PDB file of C-alpha atoms in Angstrom:
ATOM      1  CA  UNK A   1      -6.194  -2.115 -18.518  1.00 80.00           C
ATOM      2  CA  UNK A   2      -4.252   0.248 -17.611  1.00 84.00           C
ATOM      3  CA  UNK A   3      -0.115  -0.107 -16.724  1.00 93.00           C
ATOM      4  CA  UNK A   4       2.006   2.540 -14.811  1.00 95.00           C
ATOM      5  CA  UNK A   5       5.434   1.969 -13.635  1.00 97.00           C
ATOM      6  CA  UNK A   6       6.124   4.065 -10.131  1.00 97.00           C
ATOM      7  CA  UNK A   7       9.633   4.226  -9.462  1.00 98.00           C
ATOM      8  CA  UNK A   8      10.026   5.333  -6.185  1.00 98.00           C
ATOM      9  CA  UNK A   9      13.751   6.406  -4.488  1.00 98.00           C
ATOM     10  CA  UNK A  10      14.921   6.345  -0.967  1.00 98.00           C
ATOM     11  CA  UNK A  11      18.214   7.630   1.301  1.00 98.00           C
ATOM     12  CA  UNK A  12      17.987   3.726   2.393  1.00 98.00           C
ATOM     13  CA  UNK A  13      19.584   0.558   1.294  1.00 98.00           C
ATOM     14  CA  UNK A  14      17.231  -2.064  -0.167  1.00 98.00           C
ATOM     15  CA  UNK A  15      18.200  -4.289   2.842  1.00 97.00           C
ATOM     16  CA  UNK A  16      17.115  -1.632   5.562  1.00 97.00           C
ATOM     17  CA  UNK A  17      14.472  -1.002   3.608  1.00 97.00           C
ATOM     18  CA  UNK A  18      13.176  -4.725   3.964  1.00 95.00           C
ATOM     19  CA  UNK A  19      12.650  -3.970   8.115  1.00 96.00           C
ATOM     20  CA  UNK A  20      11.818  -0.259   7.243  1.00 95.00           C
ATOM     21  CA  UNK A  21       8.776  -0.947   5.020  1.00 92.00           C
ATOM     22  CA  UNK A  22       7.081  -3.524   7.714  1.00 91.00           C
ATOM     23  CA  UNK A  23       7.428  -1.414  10.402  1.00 94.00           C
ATOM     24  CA  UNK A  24       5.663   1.297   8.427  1.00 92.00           C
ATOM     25  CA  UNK A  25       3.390  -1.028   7.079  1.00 87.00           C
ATOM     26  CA  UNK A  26       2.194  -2.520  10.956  1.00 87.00           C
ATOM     27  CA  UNK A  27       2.114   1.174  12.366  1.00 87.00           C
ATOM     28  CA  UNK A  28       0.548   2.916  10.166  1.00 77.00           C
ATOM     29  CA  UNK A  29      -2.530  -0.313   9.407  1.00 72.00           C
ATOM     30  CA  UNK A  30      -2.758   0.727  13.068  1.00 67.00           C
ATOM     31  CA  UNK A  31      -3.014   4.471  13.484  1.00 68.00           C
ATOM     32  CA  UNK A  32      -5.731   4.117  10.245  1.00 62.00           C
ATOM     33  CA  UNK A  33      -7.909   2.063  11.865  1.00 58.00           C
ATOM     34  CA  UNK A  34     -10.953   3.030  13.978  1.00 53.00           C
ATOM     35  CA  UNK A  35     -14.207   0.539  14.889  1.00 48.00           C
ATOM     36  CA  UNK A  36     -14.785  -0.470  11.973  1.00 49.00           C
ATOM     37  CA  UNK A  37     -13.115   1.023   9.784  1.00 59.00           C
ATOM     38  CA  UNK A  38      -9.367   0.039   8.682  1.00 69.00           C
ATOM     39  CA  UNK A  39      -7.350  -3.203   7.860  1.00 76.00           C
ATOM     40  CA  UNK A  40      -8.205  -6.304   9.403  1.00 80.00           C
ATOM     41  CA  UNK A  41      -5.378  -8.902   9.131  1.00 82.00           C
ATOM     42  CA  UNK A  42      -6.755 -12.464   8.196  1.00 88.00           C
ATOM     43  CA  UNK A  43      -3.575 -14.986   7.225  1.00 91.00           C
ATOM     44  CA  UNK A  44       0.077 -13.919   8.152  1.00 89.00           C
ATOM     45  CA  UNK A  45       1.941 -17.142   7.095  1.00 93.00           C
ATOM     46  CA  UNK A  46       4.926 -18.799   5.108  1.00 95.00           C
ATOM     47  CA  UNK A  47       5.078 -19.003   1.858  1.00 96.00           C
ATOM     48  CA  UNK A  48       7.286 -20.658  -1.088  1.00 96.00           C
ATOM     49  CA  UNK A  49       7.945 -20.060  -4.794  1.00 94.00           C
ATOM     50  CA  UNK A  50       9.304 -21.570  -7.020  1.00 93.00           C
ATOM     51  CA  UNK A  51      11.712 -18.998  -8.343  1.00 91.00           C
ATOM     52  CA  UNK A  52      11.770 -16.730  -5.490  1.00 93.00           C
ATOM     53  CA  UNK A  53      12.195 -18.415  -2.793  1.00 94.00           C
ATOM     54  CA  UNK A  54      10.650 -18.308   0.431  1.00 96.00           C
ATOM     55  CA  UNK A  55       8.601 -15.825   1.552  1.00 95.00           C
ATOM     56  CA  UNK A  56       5.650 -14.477   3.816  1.00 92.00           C
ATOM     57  CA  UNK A  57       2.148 -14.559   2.658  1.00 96.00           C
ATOM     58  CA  UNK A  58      -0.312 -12.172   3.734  1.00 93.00           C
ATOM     59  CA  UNK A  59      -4.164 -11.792   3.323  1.00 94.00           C
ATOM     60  CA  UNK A  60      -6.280  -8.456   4.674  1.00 88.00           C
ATOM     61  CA  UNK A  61      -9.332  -7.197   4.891  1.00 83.00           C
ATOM     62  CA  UNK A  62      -9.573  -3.590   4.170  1.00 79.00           C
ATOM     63  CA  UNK A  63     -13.029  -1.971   5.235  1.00 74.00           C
ATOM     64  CA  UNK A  64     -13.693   1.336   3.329  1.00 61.00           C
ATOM     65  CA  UNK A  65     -17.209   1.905   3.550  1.00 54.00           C
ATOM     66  CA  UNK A  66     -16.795   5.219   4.990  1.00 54.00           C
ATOM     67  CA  UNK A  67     -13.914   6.255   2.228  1.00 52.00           C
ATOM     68  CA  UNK A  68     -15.566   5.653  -1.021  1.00 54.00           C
ATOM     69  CA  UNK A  69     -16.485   8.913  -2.815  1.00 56.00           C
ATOM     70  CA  UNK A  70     -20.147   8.877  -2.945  1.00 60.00           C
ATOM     71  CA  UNK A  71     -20.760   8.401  -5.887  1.00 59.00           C
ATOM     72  CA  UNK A  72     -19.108   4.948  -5.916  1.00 57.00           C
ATOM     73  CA  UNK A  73     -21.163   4.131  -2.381  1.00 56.00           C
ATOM     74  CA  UNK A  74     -24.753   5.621  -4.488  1.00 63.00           C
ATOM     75  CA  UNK A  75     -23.641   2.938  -6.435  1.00 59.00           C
ATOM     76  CA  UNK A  76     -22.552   0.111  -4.126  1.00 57.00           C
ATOM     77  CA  UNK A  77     -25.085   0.649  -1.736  1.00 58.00           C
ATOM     78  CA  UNK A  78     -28.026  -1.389  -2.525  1.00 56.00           C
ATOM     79  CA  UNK A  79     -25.319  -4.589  -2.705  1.00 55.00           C
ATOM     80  CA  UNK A  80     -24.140  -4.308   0.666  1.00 56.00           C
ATOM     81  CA  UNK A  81     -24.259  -1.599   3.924  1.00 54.00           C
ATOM     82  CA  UNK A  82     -20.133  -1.652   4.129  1.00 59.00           C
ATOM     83  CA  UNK A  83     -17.657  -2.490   1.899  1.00 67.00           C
ATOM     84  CA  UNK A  84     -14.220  -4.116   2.131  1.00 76.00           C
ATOM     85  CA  UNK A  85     -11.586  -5.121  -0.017  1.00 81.00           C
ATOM     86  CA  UNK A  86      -8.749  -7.952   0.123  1.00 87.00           C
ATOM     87  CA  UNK A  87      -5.556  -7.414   0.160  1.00 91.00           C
ATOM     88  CA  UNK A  88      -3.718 -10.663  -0.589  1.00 95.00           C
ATOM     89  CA  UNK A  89       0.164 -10.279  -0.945  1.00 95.00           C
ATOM     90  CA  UNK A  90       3.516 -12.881  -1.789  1.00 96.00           C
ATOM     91  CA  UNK A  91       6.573 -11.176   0.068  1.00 94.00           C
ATOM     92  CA  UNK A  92       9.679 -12.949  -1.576  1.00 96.00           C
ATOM     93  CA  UNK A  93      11.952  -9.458  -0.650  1.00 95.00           C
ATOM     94  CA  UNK A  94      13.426  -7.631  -2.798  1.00 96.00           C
ATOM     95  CA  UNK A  95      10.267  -8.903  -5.223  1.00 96.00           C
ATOM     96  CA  UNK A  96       6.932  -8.734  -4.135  1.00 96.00           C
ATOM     97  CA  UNK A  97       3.360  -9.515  -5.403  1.00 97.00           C
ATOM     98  CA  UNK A  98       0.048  -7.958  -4.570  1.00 95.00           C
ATOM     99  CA  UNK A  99      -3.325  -8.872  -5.824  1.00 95.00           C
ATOM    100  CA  UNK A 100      -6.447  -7.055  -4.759  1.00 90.00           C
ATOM    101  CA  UNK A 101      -9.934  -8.199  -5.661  1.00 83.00           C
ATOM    102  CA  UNK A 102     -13.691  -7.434  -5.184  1.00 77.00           C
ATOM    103  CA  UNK A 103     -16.052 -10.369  -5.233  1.00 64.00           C
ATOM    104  CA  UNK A 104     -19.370  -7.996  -5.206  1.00 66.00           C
ATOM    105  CA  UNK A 105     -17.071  -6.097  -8.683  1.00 70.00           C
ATOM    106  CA  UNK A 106     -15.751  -8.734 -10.260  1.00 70.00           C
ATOM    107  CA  UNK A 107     -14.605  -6.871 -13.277  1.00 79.00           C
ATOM    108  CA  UNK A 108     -12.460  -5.236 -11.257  1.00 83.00           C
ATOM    109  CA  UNK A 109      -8.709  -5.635 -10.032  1.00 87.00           C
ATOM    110  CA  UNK A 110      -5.155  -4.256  -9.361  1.00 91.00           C
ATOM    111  CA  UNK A 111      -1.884  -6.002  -9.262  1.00 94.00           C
ATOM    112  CA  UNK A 112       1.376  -4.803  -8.022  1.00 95.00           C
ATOM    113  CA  UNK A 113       4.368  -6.551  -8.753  1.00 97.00           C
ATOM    114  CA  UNK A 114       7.519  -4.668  -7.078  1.00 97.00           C
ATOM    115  CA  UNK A 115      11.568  -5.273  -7.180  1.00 97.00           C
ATOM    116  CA  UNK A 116      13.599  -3.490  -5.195  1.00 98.00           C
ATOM    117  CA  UNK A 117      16.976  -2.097  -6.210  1.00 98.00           C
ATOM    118  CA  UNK A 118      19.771  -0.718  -5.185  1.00 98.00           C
ATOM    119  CA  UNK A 119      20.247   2.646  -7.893  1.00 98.00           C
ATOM    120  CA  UNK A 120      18.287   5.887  -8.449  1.00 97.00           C
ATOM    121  CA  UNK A 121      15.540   3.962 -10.842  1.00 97.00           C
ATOM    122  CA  UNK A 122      18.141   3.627 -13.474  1.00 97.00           C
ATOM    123  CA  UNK A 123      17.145   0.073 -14.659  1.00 98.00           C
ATOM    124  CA  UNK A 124      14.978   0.701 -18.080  1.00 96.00           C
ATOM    125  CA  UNK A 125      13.225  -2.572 -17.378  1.00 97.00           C
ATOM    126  CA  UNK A 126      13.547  -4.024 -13.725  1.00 97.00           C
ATOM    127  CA  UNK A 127      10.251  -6.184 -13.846  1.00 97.00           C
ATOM    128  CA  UNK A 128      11.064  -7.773 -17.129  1.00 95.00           C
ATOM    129  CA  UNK A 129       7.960  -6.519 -19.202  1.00 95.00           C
ATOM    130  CA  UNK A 130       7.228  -7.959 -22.469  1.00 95.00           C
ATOM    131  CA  UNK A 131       7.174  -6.093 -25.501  1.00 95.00           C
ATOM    132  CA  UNK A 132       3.600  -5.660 -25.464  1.00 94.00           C
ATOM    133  CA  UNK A 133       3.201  -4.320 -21.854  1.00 94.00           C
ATOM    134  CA  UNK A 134       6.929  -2.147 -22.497  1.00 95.00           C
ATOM    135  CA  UNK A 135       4.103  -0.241 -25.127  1.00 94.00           C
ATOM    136  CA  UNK A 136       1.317   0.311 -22.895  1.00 93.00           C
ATOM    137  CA  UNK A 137       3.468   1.327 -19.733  1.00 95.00           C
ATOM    138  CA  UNK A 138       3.528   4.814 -18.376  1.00 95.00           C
ATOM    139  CA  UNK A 139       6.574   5.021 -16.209  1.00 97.00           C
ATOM    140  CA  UNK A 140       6.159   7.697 -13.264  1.00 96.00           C
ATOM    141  CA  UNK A 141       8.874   8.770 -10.755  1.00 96.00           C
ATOM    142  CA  UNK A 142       7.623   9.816  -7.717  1.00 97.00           C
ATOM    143  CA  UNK A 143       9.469  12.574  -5.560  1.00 98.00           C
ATOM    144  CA  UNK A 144       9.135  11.731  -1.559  1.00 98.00           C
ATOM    145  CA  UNK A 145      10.430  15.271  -1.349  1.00 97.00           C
ATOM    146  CA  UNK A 146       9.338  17.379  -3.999  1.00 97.00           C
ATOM    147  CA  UNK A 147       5.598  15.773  -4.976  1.00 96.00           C
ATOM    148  CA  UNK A 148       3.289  17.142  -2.903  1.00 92.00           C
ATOM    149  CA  UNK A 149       0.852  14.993  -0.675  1.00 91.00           C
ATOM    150  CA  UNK A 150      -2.911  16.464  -0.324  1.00 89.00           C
ATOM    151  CA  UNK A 151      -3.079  18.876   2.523  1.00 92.00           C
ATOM    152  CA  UNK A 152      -5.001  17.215   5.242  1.00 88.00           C
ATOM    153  CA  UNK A 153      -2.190  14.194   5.232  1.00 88.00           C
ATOM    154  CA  UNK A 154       0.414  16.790   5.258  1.00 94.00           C
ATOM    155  CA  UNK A 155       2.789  16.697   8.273  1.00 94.00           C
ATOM    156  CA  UNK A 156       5.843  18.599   9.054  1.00 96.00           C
ATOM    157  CA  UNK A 157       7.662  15.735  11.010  1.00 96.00           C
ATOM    158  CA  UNK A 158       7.003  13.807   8.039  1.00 96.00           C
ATOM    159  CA  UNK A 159       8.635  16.751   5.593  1.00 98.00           C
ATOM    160  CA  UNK A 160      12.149  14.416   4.364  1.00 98.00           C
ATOM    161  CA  UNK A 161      12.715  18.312   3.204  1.00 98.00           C
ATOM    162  CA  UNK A 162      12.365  19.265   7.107  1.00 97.00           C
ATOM    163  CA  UNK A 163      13.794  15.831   8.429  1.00 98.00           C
ATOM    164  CA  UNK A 164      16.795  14.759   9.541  1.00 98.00           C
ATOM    165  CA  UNK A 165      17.425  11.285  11.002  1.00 98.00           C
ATOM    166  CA  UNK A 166      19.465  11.429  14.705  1.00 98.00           C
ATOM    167  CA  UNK A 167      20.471   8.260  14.574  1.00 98.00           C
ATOM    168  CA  UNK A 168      22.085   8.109  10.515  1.00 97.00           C
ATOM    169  CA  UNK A 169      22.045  12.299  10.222  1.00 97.00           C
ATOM    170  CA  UNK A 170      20.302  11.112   6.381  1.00 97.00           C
ATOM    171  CA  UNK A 171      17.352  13.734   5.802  1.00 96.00           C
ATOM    172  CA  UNK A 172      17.027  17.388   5.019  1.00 97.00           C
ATOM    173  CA  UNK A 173      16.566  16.092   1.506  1.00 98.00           C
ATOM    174  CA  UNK A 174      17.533  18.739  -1.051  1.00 97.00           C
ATOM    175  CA  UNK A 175      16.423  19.405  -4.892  1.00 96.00           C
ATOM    176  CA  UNK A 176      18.587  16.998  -6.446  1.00 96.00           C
ATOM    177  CA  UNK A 177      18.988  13.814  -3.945  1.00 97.00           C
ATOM    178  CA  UNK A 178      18.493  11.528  -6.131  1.00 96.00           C
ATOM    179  CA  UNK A 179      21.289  12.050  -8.086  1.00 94.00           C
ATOM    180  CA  UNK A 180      23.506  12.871  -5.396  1.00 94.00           C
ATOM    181  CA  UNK A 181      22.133  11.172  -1.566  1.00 95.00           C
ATOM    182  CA  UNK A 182      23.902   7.890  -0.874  1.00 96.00           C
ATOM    183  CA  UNK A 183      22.984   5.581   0.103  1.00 97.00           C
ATOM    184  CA  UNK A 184      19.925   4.874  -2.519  1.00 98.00           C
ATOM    185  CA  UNK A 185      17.576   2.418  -3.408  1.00 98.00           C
ATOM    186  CA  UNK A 186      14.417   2.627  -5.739  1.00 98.00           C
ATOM    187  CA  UNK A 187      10.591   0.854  -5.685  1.00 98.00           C
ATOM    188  CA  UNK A 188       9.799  -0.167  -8.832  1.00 98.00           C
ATOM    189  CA  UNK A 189       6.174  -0.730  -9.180  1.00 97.00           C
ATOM    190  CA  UNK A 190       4.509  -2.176 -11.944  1.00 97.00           C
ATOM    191  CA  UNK A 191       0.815  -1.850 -11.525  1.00 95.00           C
ATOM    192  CA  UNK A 192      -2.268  -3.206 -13.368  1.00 92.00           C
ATOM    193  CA  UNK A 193      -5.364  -1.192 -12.874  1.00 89.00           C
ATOM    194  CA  UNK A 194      -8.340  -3.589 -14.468  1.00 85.00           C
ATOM    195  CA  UNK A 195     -11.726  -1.954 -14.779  1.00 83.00           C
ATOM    196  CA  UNK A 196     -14.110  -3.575 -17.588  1.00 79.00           C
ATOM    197  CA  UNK A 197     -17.187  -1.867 -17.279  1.00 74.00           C
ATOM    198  CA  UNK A 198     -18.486  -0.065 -20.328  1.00 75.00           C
ATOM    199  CA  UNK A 199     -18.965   4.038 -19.335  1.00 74.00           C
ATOM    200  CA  UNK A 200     -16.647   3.953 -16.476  1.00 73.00           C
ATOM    201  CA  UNK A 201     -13.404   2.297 -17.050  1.00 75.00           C
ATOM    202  CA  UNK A 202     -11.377   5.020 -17.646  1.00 76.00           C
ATOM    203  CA  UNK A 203     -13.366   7.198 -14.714  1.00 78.00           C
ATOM    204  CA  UNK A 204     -12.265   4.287 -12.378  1.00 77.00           C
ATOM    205  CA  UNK A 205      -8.949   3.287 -13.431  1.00 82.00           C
ATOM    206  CA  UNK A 206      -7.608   6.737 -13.640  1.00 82.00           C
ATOM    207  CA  UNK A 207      -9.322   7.309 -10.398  1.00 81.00           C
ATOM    208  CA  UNK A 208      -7.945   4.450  -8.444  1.00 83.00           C
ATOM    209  CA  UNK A 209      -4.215   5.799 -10.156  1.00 86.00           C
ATOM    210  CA  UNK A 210      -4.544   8.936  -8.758  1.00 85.00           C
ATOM    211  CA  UNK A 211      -5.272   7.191  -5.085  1.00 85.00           C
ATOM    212  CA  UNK A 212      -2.073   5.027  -5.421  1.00 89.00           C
ATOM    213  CA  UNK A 213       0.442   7.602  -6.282  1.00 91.00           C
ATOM    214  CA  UNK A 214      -1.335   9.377  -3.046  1.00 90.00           C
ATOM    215  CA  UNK A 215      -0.679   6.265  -0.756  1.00 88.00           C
ATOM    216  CA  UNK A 216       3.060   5.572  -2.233  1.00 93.00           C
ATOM    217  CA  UNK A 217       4.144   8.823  -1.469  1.00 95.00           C
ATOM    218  CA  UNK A 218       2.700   8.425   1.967  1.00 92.00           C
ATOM    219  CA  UNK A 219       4.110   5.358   2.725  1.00 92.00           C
ATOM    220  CA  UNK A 220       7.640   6.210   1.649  1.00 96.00           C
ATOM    221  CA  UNK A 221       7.409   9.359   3.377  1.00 96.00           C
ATOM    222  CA  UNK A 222       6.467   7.155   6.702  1.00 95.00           C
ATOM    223  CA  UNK A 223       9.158   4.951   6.067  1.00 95.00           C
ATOM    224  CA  UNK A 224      11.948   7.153   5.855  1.00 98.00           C
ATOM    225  CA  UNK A 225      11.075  10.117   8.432  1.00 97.00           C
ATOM    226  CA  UNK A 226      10.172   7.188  10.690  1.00 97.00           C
ATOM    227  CA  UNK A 227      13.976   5.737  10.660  1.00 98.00           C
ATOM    228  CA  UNK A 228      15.168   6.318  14.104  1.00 98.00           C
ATOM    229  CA  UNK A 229      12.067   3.911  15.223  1.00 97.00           C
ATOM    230  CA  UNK A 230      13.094   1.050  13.154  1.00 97.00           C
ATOM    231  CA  UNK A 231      16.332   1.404  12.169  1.00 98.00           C
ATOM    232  CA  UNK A 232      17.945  -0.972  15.050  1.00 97.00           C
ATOM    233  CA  UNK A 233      15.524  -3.349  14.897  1.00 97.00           C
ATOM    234  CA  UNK A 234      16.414  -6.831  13.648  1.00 96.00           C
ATOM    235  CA  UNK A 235      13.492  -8.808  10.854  1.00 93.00           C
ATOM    236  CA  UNK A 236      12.478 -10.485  14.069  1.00 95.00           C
ATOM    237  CA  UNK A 237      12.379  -7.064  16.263  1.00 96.00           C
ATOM    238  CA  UNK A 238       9.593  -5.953  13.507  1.00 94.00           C
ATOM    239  CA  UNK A 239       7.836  -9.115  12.940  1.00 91.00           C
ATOM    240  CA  UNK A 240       7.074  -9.370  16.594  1.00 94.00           C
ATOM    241  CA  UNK A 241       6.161  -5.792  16.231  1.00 93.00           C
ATOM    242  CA  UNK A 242       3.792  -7.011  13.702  1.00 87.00           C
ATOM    243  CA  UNK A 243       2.267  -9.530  15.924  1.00 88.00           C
ATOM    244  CA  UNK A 244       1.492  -6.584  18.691  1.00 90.00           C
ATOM    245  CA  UNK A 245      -0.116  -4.261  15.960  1.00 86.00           C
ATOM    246  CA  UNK A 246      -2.041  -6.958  14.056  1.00 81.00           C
ATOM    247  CA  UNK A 247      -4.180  -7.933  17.216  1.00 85.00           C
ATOM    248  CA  UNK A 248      -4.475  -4.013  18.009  1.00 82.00           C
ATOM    249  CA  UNK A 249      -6.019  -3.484  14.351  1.00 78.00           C
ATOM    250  CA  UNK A 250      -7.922  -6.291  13.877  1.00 76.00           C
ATOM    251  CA  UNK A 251      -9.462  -5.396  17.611  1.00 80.00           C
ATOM    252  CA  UNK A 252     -10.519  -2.149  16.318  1.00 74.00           C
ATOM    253  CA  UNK A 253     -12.099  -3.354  13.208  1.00 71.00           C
ATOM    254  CA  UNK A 254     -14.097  -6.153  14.887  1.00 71.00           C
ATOM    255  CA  UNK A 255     -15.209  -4.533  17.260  1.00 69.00           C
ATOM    256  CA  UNK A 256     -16.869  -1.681  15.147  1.00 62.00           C
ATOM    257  CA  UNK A 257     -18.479  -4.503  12.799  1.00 59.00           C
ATOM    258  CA  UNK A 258     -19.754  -6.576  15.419  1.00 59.00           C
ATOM    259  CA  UNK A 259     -20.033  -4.556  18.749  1.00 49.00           C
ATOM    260  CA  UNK A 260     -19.453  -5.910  21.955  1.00 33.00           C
ATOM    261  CA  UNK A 261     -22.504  -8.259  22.005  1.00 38.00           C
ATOM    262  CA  UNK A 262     -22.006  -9.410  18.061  1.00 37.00           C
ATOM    263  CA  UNK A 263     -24.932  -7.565  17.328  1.00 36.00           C
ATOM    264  CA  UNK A 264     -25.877  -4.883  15.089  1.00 33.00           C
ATOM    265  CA  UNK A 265     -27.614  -1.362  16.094  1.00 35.00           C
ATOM    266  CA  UNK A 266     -31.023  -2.522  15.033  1.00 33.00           C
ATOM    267  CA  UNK A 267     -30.654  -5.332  17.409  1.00 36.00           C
ATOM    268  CA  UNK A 268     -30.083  -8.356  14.589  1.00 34.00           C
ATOM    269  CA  UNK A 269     -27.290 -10.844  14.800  1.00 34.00           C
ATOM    270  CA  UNK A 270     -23.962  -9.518  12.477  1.00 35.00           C
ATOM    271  CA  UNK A 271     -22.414 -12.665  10.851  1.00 33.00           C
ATOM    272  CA  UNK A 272     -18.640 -13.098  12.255  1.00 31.00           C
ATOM    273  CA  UNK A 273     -18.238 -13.526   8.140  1.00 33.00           C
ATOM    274  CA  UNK A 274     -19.123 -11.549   5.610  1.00 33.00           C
ATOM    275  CA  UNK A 275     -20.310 -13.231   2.185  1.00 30.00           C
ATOM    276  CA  UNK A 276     -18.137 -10.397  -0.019  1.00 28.00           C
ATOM    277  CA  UNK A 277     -14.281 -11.363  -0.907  1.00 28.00           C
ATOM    278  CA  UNK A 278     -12.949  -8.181  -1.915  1.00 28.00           C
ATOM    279  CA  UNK A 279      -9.916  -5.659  -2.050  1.00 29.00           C
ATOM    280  CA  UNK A 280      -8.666  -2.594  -3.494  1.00 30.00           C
ATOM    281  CA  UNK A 281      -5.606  -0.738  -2.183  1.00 36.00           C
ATOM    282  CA  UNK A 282      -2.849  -1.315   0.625  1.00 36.00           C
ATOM    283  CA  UNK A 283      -2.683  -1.355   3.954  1.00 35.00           C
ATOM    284  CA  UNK A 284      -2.861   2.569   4.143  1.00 34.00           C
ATOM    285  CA  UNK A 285      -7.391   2.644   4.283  1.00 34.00           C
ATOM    286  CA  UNK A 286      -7.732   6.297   5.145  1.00 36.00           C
ATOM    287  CA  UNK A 287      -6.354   6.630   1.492  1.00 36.00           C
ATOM    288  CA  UNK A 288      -8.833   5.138  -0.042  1.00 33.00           C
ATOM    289  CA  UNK A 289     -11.189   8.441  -0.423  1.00 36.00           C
ATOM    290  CA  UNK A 290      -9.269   9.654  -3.314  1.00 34.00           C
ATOM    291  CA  UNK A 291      -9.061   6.286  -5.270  1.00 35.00           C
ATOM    292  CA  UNK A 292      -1.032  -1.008  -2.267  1.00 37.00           C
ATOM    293  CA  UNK A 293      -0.126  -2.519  -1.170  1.00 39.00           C
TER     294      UNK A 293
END
């Protein structure tokens, strides 16, 4: 097993942030997804814990089979002809959970278990790690501004170095902003890599690292340069939003896996439902290549 910490900062407030990451989270599942290919939302519901509250409850379907590297689809391929993932997640904001899961790789998993806070990742231990996970965790602070994102995801409007907000004049981040932007809030992401197959483990798990810093920094980068979209919206505003873009998405994906007649290019019946129960990474698919949610 393998545990890194990501500590993430933002020019947000944790409770802006709680509107800003759904609405990044709904668009982008959206733009990502193609016949398919992408995230297929299957359960959007309320939830309750014991300790935290009430919350929202969400279950996806991730489809990747396109996004694998090949040698991972050499080796999935005789198992099944596309692969997805699940994505099953316990919202009680600020702290989150995220399990993801592969039935047809059962050896496999990642959890995520996020707190949000209002500081510059100054809390030593904001999850509340026990000795024995304090010793095995790597904790990583990722740059929205500074790390660089791989090339082909690489957009100027989506530069917080080139950025600056109209509506809260917050962007144009400079070396430093950590220390010095206010407001400022930081992800702190605990996450559980789990890959127990002798010869590959540490291939895998440092593998499927690699793809998450790639999709946090994305996502954060979304959710801050795309501000003046959300930033007046209310939690209903974006979970109504939500509603809109879930029926886009799942659209797109069902109708690449079943066509318009349910039936697959050889001519045989699909099955509306798959026999795998997987997942692997978050709602951002196309990241999925280099390996949330």
């Amino acid at each position: 097993m393998m545990l890194k910490e990501y500590r993430i900062c933002m020019p947000l407030t944790v409770e802006e942030y709680k509107v800003g990451q759904l609405y990044m989270i709904a668009k982008h599942s959206d733009e990502q997804s193609s016949k398919g290919e992408g995230v297929e939302v299957v359960k959007n519901e309320p939830c309750h814990h014991e300790v935290h509250g009430d919350g929202q409850f969400t279950e996806k379907r991730i489809y990747i089979s396109n996004r694998l590297p090949g040698w991972i689809q050499t080796m999935l391929s005789r198992i099944c002809s596309f692969f997805y993932v699940t994505e099953k997640a316990w919202n009680y904001y600020p702290h989150t959970f995220t399990e993801y899961t592969c039935s047809f790789v059962p050896k496999f998993s990642i959890e995520i278990e996020t707190k949000y806070e209002n500081n510059s990742g100054t809390t030593e231990n904001c999850l509340g790690y026990s000795e024995e996970d304090l010793q095995q965790r790597e904790v990583m602070a990722l740059d929205i501004a500074f790390d660089e994102v791989s090339e082909k995801h690489y957009k100027e409007s989506e530069d917080p170095t080139k950025f600056q907000s109209t509506k809260t004049q917050r962007g144009l981040l400079q070396p430093g902003w950590r220390e010095k932007t206010k407001p400022i809030m930081c992800s702190y992401k605990g996450t559980k890599v789990r890959f127990d197959v002798w010869g590959l483990r540490s291939r895998v798990e440092d593998f499927v690292h690699r793809s998450i810093q790639e999709i946090l920094l994305l996502g954060h980068r979304q959710a801050f340069t795309w501000i003046d979209e959300w930033i007046d919206l209310t939690i209903d505003d974006v979970r109504d939003f939500e509603k809109i873009q879930q029926a886009k998405t799942n659209q797109k994906v069902s109708s690449g896996l079943q066509g318009s007649d349910g039936m697959t290019e050889s001519g045989t019946e699909k099955p509306v439902n798959d026999t795998m129960d997987p997942a692997i990474m978050s709602a951002t698919s196309q990241e999925v290549e280099k390996v949330d949610s």
